Backbone as JSON, one array per atom type, in Angstrom:
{
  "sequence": "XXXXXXXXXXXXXXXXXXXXXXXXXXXXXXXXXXXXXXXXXXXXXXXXXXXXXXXXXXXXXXXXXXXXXXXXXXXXXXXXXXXXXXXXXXXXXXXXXXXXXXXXXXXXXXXXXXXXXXXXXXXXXXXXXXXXXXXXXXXXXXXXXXXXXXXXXXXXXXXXXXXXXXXXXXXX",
  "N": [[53.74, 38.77, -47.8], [54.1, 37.63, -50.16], [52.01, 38.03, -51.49], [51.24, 40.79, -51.39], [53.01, 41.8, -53.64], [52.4, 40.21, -56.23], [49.7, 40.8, -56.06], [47.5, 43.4, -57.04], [45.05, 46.1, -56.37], [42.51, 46.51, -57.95], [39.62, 48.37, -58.39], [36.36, 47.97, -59.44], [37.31, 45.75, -61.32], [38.19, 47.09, -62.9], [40.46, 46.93, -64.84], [41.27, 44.3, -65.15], [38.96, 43.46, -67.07], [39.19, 45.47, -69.13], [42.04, 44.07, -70.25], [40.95, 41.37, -70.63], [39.1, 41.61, -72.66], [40.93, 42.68, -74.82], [42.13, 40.27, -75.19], [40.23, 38.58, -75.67], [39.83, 40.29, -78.38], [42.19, 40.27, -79.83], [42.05, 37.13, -80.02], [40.29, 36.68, -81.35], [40.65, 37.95, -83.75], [43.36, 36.71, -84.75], [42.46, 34.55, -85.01], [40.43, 35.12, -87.14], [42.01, 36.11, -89.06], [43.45, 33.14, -89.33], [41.48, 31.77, -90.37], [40.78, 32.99, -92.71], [43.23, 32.05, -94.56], [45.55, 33.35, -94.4], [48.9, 33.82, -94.68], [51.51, 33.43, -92.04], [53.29, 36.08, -91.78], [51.14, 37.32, -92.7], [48.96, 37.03, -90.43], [50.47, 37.58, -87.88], [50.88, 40.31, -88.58], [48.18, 41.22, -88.59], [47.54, 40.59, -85.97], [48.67, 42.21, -84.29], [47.98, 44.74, -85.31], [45.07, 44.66, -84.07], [45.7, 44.21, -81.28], [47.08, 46.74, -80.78], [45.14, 48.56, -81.61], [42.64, 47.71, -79.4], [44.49, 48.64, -77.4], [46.0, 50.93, -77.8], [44.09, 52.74, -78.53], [42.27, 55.65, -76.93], [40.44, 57.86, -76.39], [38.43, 59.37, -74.41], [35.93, 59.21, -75.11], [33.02, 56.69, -75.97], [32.12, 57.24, -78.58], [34.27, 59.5, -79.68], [36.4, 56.79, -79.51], [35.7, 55.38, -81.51], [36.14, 57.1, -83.6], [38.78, 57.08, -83.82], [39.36, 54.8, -83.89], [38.47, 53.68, -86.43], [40.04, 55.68, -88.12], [42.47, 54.58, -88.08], [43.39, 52.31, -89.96], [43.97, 54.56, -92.11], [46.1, 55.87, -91.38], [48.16, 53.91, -90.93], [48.08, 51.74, -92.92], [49.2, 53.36, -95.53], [51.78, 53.69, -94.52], [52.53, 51.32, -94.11], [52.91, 50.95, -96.96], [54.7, 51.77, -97.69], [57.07, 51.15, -96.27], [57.18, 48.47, -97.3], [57.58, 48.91, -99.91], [60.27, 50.06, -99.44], [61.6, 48.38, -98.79], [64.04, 46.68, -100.42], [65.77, 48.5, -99.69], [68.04, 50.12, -97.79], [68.88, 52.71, -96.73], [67.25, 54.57, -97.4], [65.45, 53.48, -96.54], [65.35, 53.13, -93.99], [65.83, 55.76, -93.0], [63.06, 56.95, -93.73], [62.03, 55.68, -91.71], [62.79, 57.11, -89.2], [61.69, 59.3, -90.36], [58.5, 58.81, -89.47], [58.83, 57.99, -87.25], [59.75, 60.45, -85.8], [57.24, 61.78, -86.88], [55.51, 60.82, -85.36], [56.02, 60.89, -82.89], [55.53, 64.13, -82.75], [52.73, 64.33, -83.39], [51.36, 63.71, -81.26], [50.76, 65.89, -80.0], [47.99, 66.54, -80.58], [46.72, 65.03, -78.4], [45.05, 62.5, -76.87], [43.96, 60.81, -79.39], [45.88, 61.64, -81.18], [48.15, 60.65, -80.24], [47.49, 57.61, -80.31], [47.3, 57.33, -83.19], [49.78, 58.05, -83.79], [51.15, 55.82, -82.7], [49.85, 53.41, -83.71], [50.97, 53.92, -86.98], [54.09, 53.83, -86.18], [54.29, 51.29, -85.33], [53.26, 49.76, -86.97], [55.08, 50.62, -89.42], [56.89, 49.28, -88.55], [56.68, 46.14, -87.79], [56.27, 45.8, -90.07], [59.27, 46.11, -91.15], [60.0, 44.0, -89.37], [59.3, 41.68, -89.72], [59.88, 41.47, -92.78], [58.46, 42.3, -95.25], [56.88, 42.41, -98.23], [56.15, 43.92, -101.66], [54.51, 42.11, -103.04], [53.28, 41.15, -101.09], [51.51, 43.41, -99.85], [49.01, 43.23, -100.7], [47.51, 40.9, -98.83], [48.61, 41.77, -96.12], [47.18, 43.84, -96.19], [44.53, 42.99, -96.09], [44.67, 41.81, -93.73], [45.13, 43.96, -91.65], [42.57, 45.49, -92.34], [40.83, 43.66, -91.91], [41.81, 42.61, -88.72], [41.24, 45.57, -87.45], [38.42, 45.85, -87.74], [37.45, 43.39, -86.46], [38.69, 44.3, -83.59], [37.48, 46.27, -83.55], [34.31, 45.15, -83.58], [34.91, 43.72, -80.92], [35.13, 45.63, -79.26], [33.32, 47.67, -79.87], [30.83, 46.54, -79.87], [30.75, 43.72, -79.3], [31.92, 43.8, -76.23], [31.27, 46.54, -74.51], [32.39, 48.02, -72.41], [32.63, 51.02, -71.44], [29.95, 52.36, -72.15], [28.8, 52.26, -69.89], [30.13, 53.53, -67.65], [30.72, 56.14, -65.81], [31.01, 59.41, -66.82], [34.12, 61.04, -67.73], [35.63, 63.17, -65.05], [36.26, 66.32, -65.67], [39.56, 68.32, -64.88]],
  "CA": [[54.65, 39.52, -48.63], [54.15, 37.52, -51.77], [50.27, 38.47, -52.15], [51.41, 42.28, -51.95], [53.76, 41.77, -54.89], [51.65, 39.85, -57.02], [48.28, 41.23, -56.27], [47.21, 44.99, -57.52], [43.87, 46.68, -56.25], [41.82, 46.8, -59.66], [38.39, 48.53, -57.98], [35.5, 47.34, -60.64], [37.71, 45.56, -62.06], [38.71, 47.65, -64.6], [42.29, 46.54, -65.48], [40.69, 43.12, -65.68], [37.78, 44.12, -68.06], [40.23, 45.81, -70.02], [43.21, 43.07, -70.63], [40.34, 40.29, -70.95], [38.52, 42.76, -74.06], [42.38, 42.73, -75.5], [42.69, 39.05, -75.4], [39.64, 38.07, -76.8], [39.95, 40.98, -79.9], [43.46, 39.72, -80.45], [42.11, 36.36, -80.44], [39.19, 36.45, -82.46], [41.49, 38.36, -85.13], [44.1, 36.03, -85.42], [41.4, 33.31, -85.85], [39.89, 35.31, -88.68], [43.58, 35.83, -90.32], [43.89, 32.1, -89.94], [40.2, 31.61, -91.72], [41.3, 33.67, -93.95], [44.41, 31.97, -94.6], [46.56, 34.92, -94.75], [50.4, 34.01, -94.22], [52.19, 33.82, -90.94], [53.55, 37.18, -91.58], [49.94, 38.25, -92.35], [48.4, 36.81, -89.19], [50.98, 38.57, -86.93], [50.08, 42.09, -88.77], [46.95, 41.54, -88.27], [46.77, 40.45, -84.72], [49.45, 43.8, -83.57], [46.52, 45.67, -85.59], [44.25, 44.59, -83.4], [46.3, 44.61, -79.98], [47.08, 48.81, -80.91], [43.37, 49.16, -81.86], [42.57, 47.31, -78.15], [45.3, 48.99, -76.48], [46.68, 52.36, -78.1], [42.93, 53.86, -78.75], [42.29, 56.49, -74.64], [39.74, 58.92, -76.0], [37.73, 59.79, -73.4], [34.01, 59.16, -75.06], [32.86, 56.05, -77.42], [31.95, 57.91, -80.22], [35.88, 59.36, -79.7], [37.09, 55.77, -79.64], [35.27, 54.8, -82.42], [36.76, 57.82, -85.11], [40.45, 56.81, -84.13], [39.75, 53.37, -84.53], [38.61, 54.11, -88.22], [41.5, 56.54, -88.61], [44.15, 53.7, -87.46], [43.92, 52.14, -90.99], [44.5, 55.55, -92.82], [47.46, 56.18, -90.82], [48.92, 52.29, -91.01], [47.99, 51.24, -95.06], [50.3, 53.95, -96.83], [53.0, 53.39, -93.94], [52.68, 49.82, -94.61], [53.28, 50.58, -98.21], [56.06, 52.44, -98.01], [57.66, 50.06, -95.63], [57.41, 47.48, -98.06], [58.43, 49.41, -100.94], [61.42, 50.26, -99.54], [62.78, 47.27, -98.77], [65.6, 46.67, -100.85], [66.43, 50.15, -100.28], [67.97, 49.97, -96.29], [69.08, 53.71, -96.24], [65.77, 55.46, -97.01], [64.05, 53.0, -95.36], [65.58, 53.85, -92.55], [65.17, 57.38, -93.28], [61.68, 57.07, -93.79], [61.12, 54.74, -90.54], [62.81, 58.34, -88.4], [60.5, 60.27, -90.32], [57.64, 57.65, -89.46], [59.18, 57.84, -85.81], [59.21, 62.01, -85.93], [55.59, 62.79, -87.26], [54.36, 59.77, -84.32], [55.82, 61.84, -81.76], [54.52, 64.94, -82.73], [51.43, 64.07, -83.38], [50.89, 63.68, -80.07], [50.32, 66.63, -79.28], [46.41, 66.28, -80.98], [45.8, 63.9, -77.42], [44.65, 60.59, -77.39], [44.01, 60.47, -80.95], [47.25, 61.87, -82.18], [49.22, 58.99, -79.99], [46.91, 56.05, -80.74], [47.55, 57.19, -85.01], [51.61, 58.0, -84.03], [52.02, 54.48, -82.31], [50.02, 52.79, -84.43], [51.91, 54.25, -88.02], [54.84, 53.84, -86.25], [54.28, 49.95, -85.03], [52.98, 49.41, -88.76], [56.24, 50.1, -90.27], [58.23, 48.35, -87.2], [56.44, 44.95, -87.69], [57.27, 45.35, -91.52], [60.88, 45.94, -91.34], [60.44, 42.79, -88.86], [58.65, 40.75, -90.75], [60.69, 41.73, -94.05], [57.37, 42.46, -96.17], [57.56, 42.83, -99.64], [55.35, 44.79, -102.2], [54.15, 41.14, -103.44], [52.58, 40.62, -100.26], [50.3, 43.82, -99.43], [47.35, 42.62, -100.35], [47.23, 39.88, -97.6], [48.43, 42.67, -95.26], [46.05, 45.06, -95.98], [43.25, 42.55, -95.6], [45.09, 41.03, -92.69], [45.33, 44.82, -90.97], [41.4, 45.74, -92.06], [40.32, 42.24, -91.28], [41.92, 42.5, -87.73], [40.87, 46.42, -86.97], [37.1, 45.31, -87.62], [37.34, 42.41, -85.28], [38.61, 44.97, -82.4], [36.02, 46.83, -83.16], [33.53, 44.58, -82.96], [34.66, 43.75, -79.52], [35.47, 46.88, -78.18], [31.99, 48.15, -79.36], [30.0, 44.98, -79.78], [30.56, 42.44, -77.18], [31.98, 44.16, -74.81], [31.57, 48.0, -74.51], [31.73, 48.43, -70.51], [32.31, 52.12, -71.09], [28.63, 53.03, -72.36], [28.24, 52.21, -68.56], [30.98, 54.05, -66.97], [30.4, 57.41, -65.43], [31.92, 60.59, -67.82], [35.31, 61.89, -67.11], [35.87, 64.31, -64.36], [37.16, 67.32, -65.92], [40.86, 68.71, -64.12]],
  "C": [[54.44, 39.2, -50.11], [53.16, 38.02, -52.36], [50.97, 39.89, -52.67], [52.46, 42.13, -53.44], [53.23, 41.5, -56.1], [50.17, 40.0, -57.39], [48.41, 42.6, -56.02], [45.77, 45.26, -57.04], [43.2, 47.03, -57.83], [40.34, 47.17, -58.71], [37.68, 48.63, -59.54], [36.28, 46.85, -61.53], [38.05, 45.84, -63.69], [39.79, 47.33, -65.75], [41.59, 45.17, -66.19], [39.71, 42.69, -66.75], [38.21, 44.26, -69.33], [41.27, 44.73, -70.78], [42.12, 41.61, -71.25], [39.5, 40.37, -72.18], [39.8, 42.15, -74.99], [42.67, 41.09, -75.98], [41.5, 38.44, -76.28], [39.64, 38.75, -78.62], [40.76, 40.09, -80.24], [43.25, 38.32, -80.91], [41.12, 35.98, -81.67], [40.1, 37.16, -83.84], [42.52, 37.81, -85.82], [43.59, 34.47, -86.05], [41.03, 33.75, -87.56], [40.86, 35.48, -89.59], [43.65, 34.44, -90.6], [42.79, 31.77, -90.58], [40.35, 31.69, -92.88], [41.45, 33.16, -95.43], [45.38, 32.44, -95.41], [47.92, 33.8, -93.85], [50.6, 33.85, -92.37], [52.47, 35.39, -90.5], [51.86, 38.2, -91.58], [48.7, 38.08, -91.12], [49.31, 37.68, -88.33], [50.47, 39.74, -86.96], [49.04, 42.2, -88.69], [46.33, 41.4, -86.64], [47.56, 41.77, -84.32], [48.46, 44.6, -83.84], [46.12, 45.25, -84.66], [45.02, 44.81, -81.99], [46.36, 46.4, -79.88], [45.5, 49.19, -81.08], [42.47, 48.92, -80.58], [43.38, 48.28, -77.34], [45.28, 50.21, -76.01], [44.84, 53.57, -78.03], [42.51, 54.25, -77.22], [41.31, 57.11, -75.33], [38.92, 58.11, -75.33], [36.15, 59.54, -73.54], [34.26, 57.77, -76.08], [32.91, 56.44, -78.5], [34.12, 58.79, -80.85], [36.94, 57.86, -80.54], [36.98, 55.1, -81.21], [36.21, 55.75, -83.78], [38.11, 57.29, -84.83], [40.33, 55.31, -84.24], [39.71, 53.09, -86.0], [39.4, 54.3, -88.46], [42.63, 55.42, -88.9], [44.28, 52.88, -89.04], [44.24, 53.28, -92.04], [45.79, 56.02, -92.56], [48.39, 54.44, -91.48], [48.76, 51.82, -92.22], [49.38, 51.99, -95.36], [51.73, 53.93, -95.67], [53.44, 52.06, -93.98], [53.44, 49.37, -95.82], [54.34, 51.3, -98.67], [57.2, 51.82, -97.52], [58.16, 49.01, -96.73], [57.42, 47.86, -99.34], [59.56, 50.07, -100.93], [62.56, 49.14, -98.78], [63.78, 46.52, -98.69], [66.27, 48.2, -100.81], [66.84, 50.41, -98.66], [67.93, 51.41, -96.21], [67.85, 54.44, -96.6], [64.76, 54.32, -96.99], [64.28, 53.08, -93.9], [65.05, 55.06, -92.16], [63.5, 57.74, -92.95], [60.71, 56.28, -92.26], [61.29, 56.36, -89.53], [61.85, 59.19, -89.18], [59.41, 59.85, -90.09], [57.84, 58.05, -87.72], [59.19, 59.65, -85.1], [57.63, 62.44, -85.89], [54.77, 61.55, -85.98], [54.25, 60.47, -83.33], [55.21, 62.86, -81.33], [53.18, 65.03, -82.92], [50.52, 63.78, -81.88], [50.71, 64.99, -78.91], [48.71, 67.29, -79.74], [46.25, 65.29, -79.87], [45.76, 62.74, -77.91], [44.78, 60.56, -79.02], [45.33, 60.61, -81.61], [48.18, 60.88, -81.63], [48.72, 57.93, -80.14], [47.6, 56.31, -82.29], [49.15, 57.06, -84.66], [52.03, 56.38, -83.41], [51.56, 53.56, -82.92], [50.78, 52.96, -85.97], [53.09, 53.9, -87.46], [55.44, 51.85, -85.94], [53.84, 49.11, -86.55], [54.49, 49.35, -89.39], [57.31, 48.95, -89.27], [58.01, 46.59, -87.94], [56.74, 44.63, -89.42], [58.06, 45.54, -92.3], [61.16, 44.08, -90.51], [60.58, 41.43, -89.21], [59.06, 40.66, -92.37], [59.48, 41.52, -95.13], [57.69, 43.34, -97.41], [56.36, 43.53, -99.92], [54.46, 43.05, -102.8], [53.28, 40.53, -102.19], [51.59, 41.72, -99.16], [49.2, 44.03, -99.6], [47.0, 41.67, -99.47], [47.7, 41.05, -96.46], [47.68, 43.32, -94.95], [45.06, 44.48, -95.67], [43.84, 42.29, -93.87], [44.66, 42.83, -91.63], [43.64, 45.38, -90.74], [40.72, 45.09, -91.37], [40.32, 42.65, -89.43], [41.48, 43.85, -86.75], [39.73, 46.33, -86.95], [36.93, 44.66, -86.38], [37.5, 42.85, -83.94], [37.79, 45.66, -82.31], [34.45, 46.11, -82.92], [33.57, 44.17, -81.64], [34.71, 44.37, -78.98], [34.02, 47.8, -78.37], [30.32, 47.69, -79.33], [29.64, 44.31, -78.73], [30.85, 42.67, -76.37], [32.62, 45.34, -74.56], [31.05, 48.4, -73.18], [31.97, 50.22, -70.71], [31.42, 52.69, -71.3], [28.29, 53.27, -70.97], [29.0, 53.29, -67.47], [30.75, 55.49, -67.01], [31.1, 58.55, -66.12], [33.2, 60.94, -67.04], [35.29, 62.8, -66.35], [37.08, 65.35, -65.02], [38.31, 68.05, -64.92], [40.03, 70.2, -63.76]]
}
């Protein structure tokens, strides 16, 4: 009884492939934040970058995976910097997190790509309302966020890109 509970069928270990990709990005990125040495707050934002850039990116081909992983800092910078220029300002930063939380949703209806950019923009401002990030501290963000979207990409199409191998999508 306990096996069935705690053990899942993963055939080619895919799940496993997957989560063990995720752990090394995340870790190699919060190494290079602490290299860096970027902040506490800018090691976190930089390892969530990387976990959403591991996680949130589904298209369907490499060359796919690869433009929304680019994209994910064009979306996440100027939501970063609006985040932390509004600050001291709770009611339109609120404002601005539902419109932040609006254009994520819809955006999802562009597929994969439009929900990897809406959850990462919308996990960008989250982590810096959480993290209470000021305007005095996004330049260590922004490296911290490029820094750590590099590093997933290097593992996701570097060291360990098992989908070059994996058979194309069966179209519905």
């Amino acid at each position: 009884m306990l096996k069935r509970v705690f053990m899942a069928p993963d055939p080619g270990w895919t799940r496993l492939r997957f989560a063990g990709r995720a752990v090394l990005g995340i870790a190699l990125a919060g190494t290079l934040c602490g290299l860096a040495g970027h902040s506490l707050a800018g090691t976190v934002t930089g390892c969530l970058a990387a976990l959403l850039a591991l996680f949130t990116v589904t298209d369907t081909t490499v060359r796919g995976q690869a433009v929304t992983t680019a994209l994910l800092p064009v979306v996440g910078l100027p939501v970063l910097t609006a985040a932390a220029g509004l600050h001291d300002h709770p009611v339109a930063r609120d404002l601005t997190f539902l419109a932040v939380v609006g254009a994520g949703v819809y955006a999802r209806r562009w597929g994969p790509r439009g929900h990897s950019l809406g959850v990462f923009a919308f996990m960008t401002f989250f982590v810096a309302q959480f993290l209470h990030a000021t305007t005095g501290q996004l330049p260590q963000l922004y490296a911290a966020v490029l820094l750590s979207v590099l590093a997933a990409a290097a593992v996701r199409f570097g060291l360990w890109c098992y989908e070059r191998r994996l058979p194309p999508p069966v179209a519905p």
